[in-house]
GROMACS .gro file of C-alpha atoms in nm:
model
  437
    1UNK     CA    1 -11.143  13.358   2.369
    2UNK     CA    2 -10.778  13.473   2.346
    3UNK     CA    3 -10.687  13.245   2.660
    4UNK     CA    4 -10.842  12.903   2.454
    5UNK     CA    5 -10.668  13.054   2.121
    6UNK     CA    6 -10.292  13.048   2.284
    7UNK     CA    7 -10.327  12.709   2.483
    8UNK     CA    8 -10.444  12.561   2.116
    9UNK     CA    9 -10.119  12.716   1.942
   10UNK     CA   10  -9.902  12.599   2.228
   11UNK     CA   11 -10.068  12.224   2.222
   12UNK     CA   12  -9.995  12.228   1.829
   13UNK     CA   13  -9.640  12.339   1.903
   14UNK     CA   14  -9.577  12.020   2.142
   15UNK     CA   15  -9.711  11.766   1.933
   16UNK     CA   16  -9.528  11.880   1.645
   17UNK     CA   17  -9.165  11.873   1.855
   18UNK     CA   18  -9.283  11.582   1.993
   19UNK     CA   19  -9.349  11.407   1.649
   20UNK     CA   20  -9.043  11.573   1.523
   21UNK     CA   21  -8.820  11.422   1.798
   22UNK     CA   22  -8.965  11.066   1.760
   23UNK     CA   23  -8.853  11.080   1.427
   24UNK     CA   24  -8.539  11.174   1.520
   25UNK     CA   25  -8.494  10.904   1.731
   26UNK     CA   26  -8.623  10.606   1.517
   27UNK     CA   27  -8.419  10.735   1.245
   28UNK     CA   28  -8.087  10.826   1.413
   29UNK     CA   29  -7.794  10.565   1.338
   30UNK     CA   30  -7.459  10.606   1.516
   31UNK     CA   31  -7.166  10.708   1.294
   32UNK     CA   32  -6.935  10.431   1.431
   33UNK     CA   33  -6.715  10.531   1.117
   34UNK     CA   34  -6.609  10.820   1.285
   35UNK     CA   35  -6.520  10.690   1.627
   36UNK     CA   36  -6.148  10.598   1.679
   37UNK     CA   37  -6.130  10.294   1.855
   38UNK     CA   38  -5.729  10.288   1.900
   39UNK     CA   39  -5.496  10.292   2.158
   40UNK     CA   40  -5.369  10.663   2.202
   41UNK     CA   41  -5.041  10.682   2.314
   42UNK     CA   42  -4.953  10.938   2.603
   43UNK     CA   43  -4.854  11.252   2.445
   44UNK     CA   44  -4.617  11.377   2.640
   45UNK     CA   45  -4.282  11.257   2.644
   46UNK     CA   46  -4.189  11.294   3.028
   47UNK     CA   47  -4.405  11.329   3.318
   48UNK     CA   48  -4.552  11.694   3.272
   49UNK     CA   49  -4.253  11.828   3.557
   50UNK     CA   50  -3.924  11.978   3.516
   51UNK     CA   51  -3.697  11.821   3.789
   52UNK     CA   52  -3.425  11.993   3.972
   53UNK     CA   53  -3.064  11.905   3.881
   54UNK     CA   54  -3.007  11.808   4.273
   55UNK     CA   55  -3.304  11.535   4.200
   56UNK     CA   56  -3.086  11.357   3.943
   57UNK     CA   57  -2.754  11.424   4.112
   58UNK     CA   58  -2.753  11.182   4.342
   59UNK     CA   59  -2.576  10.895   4.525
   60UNK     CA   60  -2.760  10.535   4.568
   61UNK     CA   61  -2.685  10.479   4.933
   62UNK     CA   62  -2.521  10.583   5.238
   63UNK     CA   63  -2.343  10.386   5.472
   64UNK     CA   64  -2.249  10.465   5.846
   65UNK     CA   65  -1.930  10.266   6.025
   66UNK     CA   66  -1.973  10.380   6.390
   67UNK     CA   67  -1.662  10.134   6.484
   68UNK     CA   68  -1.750   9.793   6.412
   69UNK     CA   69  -2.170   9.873   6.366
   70UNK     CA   70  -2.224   9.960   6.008
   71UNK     CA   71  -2.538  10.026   5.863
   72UNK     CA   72  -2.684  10.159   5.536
   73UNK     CA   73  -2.925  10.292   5.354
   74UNK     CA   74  -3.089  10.345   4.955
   75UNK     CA   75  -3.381  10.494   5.067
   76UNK     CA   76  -3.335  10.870   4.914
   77UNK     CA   77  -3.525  11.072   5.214
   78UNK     CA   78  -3.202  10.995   5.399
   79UNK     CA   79  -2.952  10.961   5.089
   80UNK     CA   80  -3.088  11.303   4.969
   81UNK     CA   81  -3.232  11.433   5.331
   82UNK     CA   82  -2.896  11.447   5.532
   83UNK     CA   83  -2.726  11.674   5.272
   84UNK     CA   84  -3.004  11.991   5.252
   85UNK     CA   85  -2.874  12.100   5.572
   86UNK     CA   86  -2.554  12.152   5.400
   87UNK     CA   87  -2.623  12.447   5.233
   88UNK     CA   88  -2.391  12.746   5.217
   89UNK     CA   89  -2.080  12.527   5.413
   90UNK     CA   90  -1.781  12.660   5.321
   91UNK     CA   91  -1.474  12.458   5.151
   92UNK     CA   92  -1.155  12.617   5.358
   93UNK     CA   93  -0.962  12.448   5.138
   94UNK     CA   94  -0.942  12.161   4.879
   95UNK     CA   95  -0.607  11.944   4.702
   96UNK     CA   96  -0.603  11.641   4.514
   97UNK     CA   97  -0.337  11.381   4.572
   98UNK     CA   98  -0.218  11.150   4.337
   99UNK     CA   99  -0.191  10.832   4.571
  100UNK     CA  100  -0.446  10.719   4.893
  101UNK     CA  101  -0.203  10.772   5.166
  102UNK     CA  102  -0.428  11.088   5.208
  103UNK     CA  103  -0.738  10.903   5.328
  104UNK     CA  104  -0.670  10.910   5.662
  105UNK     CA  105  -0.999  11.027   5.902
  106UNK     CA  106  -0.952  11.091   6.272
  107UNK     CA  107  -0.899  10.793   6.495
  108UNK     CA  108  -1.083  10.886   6.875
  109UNK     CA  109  -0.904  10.841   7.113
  110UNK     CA  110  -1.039  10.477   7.182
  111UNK     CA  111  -0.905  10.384   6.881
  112UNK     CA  112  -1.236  10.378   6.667
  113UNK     CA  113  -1.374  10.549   6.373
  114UNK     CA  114  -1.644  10.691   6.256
  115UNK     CA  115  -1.731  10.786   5.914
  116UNK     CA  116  -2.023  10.825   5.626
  117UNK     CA  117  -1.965  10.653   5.280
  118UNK     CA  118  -2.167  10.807   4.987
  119UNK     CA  119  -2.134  10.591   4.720
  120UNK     CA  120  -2.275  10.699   4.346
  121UNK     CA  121  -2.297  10.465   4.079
  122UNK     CA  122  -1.993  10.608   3.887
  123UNK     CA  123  -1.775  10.886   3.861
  124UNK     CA  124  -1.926  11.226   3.870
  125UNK     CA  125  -1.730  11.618   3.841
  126UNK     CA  126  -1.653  11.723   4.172
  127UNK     CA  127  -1.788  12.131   4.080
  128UNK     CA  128  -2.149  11.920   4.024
  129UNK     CA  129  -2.158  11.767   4.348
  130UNK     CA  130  -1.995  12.083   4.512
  131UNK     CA  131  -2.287  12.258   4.310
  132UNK     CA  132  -2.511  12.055   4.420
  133UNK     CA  133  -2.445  12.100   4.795
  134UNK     CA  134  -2.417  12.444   4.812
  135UNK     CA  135  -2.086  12.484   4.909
  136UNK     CA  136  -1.880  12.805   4.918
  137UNK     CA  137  -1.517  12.787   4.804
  138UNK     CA  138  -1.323  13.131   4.743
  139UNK     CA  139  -1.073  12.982   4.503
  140UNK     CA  140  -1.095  12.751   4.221
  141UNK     CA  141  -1.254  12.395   4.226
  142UNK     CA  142  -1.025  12.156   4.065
  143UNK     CA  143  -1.147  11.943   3.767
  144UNK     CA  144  -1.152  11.631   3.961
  145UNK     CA  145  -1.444  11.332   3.924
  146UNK     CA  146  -1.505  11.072   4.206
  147UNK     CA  147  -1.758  10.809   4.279
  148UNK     CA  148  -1.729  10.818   4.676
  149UNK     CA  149  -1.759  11.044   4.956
  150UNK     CA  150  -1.604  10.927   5.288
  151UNK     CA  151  -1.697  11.190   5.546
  152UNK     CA  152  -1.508  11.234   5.856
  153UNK     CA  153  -1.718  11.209   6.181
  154UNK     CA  154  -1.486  11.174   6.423
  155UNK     CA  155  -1.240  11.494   6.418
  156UNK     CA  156  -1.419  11.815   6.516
  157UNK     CA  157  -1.470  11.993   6.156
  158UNK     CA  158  -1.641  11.756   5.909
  159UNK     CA  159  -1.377  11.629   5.635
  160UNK     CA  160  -1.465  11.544   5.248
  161UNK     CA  161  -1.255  11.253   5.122
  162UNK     CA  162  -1.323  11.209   4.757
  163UNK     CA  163  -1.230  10.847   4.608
  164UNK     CA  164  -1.156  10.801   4.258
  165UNK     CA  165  -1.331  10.484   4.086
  166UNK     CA  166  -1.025  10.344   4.016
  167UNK     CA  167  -0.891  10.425   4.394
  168UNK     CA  168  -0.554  10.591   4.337
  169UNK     CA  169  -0.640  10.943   4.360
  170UNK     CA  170  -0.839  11.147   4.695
  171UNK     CA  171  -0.933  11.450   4.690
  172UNK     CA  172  -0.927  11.648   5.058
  173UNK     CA  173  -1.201  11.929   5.109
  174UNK     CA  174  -1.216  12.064   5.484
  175UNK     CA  175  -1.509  12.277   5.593
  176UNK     CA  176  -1.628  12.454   5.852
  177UNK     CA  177  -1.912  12.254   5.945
  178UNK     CA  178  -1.908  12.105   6.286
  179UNK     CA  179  -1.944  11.690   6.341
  180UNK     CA  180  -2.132  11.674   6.602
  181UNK     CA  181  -2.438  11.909   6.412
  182UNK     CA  182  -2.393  11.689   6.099
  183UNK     CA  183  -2.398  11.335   6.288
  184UNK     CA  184  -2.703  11.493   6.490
  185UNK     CA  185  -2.878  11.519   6.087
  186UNK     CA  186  -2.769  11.152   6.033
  187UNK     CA  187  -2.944  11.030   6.393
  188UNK     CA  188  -3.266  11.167   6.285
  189UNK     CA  189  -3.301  10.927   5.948
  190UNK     CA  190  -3.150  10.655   6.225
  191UNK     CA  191  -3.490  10.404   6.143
  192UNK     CA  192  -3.416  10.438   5.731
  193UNK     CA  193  -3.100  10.221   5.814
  194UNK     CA  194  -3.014   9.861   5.786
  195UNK     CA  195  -2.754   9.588   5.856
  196UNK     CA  196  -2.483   9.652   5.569
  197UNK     CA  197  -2.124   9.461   5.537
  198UNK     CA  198  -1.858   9.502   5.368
  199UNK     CA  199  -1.618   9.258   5.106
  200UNK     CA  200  -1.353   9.275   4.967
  201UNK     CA  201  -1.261   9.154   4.628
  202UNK     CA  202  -0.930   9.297   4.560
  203UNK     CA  203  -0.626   9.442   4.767
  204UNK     CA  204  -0.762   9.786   4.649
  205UNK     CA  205  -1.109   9.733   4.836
  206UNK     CA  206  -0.877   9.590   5.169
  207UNK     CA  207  -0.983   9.839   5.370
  208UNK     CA  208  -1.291   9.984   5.579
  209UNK     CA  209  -1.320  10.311   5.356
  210UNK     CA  210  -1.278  10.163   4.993
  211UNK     CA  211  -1.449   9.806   5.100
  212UNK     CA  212  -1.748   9.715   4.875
  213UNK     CA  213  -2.073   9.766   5.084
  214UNK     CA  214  -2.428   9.607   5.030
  215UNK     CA  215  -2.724   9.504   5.302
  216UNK     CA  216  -2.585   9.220   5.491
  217UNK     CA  217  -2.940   9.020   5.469
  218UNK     CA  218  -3.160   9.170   5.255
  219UNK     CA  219  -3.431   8.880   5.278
  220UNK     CA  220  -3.764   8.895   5.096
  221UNK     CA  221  -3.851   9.201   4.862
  222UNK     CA  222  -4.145   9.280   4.697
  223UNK     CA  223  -4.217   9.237   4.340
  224UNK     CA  224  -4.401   9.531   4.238
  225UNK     CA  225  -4.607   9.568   3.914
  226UNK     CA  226  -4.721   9.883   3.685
  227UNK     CA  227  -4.940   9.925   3.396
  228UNK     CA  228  -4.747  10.110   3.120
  229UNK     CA  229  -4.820  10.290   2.795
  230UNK     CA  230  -4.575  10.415   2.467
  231UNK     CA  231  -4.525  10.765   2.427
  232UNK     CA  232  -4.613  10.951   2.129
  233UNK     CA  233  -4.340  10.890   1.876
  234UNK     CA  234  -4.440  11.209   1.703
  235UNK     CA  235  -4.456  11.425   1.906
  236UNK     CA  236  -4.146  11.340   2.000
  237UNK     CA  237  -3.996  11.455   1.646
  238UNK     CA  238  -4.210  11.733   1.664
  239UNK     CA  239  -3.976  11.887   1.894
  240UNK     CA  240  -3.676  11.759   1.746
  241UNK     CA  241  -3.702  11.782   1.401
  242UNK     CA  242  -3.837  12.133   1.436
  243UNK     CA  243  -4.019  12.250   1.106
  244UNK     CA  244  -3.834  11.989   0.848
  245UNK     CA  245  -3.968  11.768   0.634
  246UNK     CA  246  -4.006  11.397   0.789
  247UNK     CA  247  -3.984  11.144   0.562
  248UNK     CA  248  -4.092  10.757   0.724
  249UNK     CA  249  -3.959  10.471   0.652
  250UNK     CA  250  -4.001  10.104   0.749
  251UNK     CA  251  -3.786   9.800   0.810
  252UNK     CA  252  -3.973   9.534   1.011
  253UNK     CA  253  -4.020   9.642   1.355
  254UNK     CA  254  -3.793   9.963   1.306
  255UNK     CA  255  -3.931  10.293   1.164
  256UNK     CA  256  -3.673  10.526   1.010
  257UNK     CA  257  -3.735  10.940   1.016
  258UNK     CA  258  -3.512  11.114   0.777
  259UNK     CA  259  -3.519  11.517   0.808
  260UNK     CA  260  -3.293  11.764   0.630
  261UNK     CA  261  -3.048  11.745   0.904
  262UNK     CA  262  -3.136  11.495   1.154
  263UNK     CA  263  -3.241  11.154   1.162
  264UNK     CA  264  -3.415  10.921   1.380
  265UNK     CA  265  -3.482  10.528   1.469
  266UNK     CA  266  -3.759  10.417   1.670
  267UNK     CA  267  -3.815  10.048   1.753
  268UNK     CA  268  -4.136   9.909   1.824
  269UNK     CA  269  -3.997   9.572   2.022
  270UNK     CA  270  -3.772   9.712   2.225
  271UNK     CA  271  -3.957  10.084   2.266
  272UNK     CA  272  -3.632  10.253   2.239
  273UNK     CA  273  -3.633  10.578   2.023
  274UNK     CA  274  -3.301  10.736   1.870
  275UNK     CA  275  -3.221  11.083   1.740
  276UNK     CA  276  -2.878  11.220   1.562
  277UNK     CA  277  -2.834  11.595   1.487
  278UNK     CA  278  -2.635  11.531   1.116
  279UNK     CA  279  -2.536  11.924   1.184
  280UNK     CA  280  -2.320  11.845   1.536
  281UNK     CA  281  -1.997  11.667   1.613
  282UNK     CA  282  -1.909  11.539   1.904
  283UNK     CA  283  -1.512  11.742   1.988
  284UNK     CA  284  -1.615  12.005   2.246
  285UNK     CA  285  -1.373  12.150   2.515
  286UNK     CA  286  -1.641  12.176   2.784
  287UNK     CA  287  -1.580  12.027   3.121
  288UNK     CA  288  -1.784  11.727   3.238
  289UNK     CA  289  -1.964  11.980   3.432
  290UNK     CA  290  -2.089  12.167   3.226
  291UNK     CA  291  -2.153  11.924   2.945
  292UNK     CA  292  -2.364  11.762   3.203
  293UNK     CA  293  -2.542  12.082   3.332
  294UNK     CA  294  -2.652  12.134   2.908
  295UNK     CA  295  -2.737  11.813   2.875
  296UNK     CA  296  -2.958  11.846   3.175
  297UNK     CA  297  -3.148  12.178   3.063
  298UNK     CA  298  -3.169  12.004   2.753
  299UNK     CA  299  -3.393  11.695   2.911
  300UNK     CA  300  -3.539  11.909   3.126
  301UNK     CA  301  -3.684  12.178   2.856
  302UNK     CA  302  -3.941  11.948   2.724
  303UNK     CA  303  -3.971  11.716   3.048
  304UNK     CA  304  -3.782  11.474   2.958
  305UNK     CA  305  -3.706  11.362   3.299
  306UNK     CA  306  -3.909  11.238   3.589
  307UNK     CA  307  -3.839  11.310   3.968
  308UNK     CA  308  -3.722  10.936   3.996
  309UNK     CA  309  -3.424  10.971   3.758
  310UNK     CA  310  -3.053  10.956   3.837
  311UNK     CA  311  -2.774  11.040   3.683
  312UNK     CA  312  -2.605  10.689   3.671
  313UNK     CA  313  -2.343  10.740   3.417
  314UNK     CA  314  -2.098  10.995   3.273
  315UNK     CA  315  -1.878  10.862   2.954
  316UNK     CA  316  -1.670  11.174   2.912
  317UNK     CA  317  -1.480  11.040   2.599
  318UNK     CA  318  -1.834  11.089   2.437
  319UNK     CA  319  -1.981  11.365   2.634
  320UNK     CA  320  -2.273  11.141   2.758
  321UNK     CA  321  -2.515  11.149   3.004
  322UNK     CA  322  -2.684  10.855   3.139
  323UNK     CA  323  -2.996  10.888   3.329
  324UNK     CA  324  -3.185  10.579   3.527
  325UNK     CA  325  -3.541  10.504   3.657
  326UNK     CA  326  -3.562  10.420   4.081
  327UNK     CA  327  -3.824  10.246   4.225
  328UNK     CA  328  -3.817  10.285   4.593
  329UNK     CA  329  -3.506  10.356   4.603
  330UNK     CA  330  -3.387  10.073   4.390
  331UNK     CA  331  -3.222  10.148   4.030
  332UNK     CA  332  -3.390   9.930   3.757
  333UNK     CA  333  -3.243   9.735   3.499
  334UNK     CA  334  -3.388   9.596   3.176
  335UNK     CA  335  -3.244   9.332   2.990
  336UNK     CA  336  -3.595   9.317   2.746
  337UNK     CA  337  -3.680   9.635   2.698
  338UNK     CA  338  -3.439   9.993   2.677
  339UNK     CA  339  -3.464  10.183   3.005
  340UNK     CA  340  -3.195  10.437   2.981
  341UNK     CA  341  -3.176  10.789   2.877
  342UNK     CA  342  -2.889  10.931   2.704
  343UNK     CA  343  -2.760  11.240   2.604
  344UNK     CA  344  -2.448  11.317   2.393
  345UNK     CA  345  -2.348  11.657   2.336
  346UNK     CA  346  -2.171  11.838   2.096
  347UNK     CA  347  -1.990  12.154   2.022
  348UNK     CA  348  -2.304  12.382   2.043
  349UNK     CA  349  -2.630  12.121   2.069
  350UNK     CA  350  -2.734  11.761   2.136
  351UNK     CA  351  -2.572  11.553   1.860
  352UNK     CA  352  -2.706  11.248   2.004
  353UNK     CA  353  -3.036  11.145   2.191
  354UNK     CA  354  -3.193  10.788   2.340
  355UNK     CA  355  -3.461  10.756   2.509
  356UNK     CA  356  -3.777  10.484   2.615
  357UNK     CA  357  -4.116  10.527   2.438
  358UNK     CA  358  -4.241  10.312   2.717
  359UNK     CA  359  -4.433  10.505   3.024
  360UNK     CA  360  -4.491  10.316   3.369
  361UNK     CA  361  -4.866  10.403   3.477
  362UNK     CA  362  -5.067  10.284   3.743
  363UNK     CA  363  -4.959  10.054   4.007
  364UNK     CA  364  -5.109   9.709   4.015
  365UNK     CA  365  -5.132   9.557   4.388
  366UNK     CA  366  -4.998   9.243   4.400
  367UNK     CA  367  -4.833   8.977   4.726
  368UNK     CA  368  -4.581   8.846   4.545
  369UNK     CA  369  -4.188   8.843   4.667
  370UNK     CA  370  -3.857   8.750   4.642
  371UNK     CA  371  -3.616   8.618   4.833
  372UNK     CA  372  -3.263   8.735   4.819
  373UNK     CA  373  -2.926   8.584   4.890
  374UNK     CA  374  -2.673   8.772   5.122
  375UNK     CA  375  -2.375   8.980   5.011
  376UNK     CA  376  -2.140   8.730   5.169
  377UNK     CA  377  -2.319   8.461   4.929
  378UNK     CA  378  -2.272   8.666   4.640
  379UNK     CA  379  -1.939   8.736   4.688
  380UNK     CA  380  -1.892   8.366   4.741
  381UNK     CA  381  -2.032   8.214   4.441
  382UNK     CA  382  -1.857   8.513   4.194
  383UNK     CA  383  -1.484   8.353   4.390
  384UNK     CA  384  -1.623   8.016   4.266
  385UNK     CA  385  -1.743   8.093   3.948
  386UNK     CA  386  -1.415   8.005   3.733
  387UNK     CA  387  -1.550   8.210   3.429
  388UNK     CA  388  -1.550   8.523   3.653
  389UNK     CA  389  -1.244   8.695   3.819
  390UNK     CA  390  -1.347   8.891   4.110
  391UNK     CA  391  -1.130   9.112   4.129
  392UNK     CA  392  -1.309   9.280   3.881
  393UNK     CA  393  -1.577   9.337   4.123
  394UNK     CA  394  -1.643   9.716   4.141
  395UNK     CA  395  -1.989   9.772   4.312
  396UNK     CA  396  -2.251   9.536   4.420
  397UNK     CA  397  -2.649   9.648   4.463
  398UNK     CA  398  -2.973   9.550   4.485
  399UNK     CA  399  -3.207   9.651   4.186
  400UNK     CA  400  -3.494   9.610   4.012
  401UNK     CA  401  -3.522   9.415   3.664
  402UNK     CA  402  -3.806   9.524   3.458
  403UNK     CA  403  -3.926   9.349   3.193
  404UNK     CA  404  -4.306   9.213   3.063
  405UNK     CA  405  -4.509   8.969   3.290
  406UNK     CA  406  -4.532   8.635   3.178
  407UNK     CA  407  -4.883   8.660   3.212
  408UNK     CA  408  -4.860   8.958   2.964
  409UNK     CA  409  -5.164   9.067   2.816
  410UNK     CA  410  -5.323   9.342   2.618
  411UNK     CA  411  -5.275   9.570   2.930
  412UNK     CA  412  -4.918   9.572   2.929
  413UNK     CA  413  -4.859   9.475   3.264
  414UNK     CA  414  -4.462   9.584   3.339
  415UNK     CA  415  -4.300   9.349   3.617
  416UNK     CA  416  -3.993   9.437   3.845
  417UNK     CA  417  -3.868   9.213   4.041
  418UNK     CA  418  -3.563   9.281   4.277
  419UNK     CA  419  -3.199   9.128   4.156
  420UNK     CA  420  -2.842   9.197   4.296
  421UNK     CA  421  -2.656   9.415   4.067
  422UNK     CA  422  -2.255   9.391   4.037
  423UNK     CA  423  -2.040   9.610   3.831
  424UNK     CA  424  -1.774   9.412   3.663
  425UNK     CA  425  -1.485   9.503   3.471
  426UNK     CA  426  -1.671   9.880   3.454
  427UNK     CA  427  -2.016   9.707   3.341
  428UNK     CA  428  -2.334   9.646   3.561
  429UNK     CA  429  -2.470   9.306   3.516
  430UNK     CA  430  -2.728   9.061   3.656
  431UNK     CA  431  -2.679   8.835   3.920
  432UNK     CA  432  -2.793   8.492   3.866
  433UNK     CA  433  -2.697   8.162   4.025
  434UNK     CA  434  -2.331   8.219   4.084
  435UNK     CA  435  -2.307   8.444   3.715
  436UNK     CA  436  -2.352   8.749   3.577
  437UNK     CA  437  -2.547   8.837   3.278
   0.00000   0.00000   0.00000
């Protein structure tokens, strides 16, 4: 009796859930209200990483002149590879000169040469690079910038030669490390290098050690394309703006953020996002060394840097950093979209920040290529070009230019496709069909 009483109860039980879920079911409508069907932005501002300062302070190729055979190289294992067996060298000693009648590396006895060129994209403080290296110097680093390295080979201790961009000054910085060990580093990256030649475009760049040095041939690169995203504008003035009051404001395609003592642009075409501390000035006393080192921790306390960054630029009448995206190895360019990053500092903070709202995501296969001119060519057509002078002709590269695919569409596909790169009159422009742009 008890047995037939329970399995009745339980039976009663399941039919009523099971009447009480059909209900649920025919009744149930979805509360599309409450979905958001927007695109989120990426809420971070960098790539989730802080980056090492030795990441960013870099060169953008290396060049080896065994005698008449010179080859090169952008790609960084090598650029960046050869110098991490540098650590704890010593500096025996280090003086500037005033003239280049000190760039002078040892001649063999056969009457050749041989030499590494570092070349950065512009000046940078020796105590940086020095910093960078892990050198050892008992006395006092002089306040001296440079944008190449020639290092001395052939002579038994290695020998720094650091060029000024304008090429009248050197510094001289012997060490104790021995040339054979550091050209036995350089053999092992041998298959990174390429073919490279050297112009010259002025009486300055006359020579083997201050010629201007690109791959010879470069031939057909790849085009590469990424799918890309904006960063979350507010979260970026979450951080900056601290706890004031943000006010919003809108002109077109250009919002306006207006705190107590900071302000901020952000524009939507160009994805380029602005920030000025109203509380700093720019006069500071610092050294370019360390007004790039607090710039640095600044970008690098809320990620504001990826592992692909360089530091490309110093202005040290404005205490600014300049900071570049590389693509295998390659620097990109933008002339449609901002690309840089920028940091101006002040007397105690950042009085000035720039930055991309645009993020490259994932990588889009693709067989598409371009061919490229030689440096010879180049050269040629910037002598021709009668709106041009070329002895303004600084530094010639290959880069990337990175703009919107023509076939653009909702996905915001991001093209870069490979240019030469020449900086003229101190500026780094396009190369297109005999001009620059």
């Amino acid at each position: 009796m008890f047995k037939e009483t329970a399995k009745s109860i339980i039976l009663f039980i399941l039919v009523i859930t099971s009447a009480v879920l059909t209900y649920m079911v025919w009744s149930y409508q979805p509360e599309f209200s409450q979905v958001d069907t927007s695109i989120e932005s990426t809420p971070n501002i960098g790539r989730g990483e802080t980056v090492p300062f030795k990441n960013v302070m870099r060169a953008y190729q290396l060049i080896w002149a065994d005698g008449n055979d010179v080859q090169g190289t952008i790609k960084e294992d090598a650029v960046v590879g050869v110098r991490e067996f540098l650590d704890g060298t010593e500096i025996e000693d280090i003086n500037v000169y005033n003239n280049m009648n000190r760039l002078n590396p040892e001649v063999r006895e056969d009457g050749t040469e041989e030499f590494l060129i570092v070349d950065y994209p512009s000046e940078m403080p020796s105590k940086s690079l020095f910093q960078v290296l892990g050198f050892e110097y008992d006395g006092s680093l002089p306040d001296y910038s440079f944008d190449r390295i020639v290092v001395d080979l052939a002579s038994d201790h290695v020998t720094f030669f650091l060029l000024n961009e304008a090429l009248d000054r050197v510094a001289v910085a012997n060490t104790n490390i021995d040339s054979s060990y550091l050209l036995s580093i350089v053999e092992e990256y041998e298959d990174s290098f390429e073919s490279y030649t050297g112009i010259i475009t002025n009486q300055k760049t006359s020579n083997n050690k201050t010629a201007i040095y690109g791959p010879s041939e470069p031939g057909s690169i790849s085009v590469e394309n990424f799918l890309s995203t904006q960063h979350s504008v507010d979260v970026v003035n979450d951080i900056l703006f601290m706890d004031d009051e943000i006010t919003t404001t809108r002109n077109d395609d250009v919002y306006v953020y207006e705190g107590n003592s900071n302000i901020a642009t952000y524009s939507s075409s160009t994805y380029s996002y602005s920030y000025t501390n109203l509380d700093e000035t720019l006069s500071s006393d610092r050294n370019p060394h360390q007004t790039i080192q607090k710039s640095f921790d600044f970008l690098n306390s809320h990620t504001g840097l990826a592992k692909d960054h360089i530091l490309f630029d110093y202005e040290e009448e404005d205490n600014e950093s300049i900071y570049r995206f590389t693509m295998n190895g390659y620097v990109v360019f933008s002339d449609q979209v901002m690309n840089t990053i920028s940091v101006k500092y002040g007397s105690d903070a950042v009085y000035e920040y720039e930055r991309p709202q645009l993020h490259i995501d994932a990588h889009v296969p693709g067989d598409q290529s371009k061919e490229l001119t030689t440096l010879e060519n180049v050269r040629y057509q910037i002598a021709l070009n009668e709106e041009l002078d070329l002895q303004k002709v600084s530094k010639i590269t290959i880069g990337y230019d990175m703009g919107f695919a023509e076939s653009q569409t909702e996905l915001n596909l991001l093209e870069f496709t490979p240019e030469w790169y020449v900086k003229y009159d101190g500026e780094w422009m396009r190369f297109d069909e005999g001009g620059l742009y």
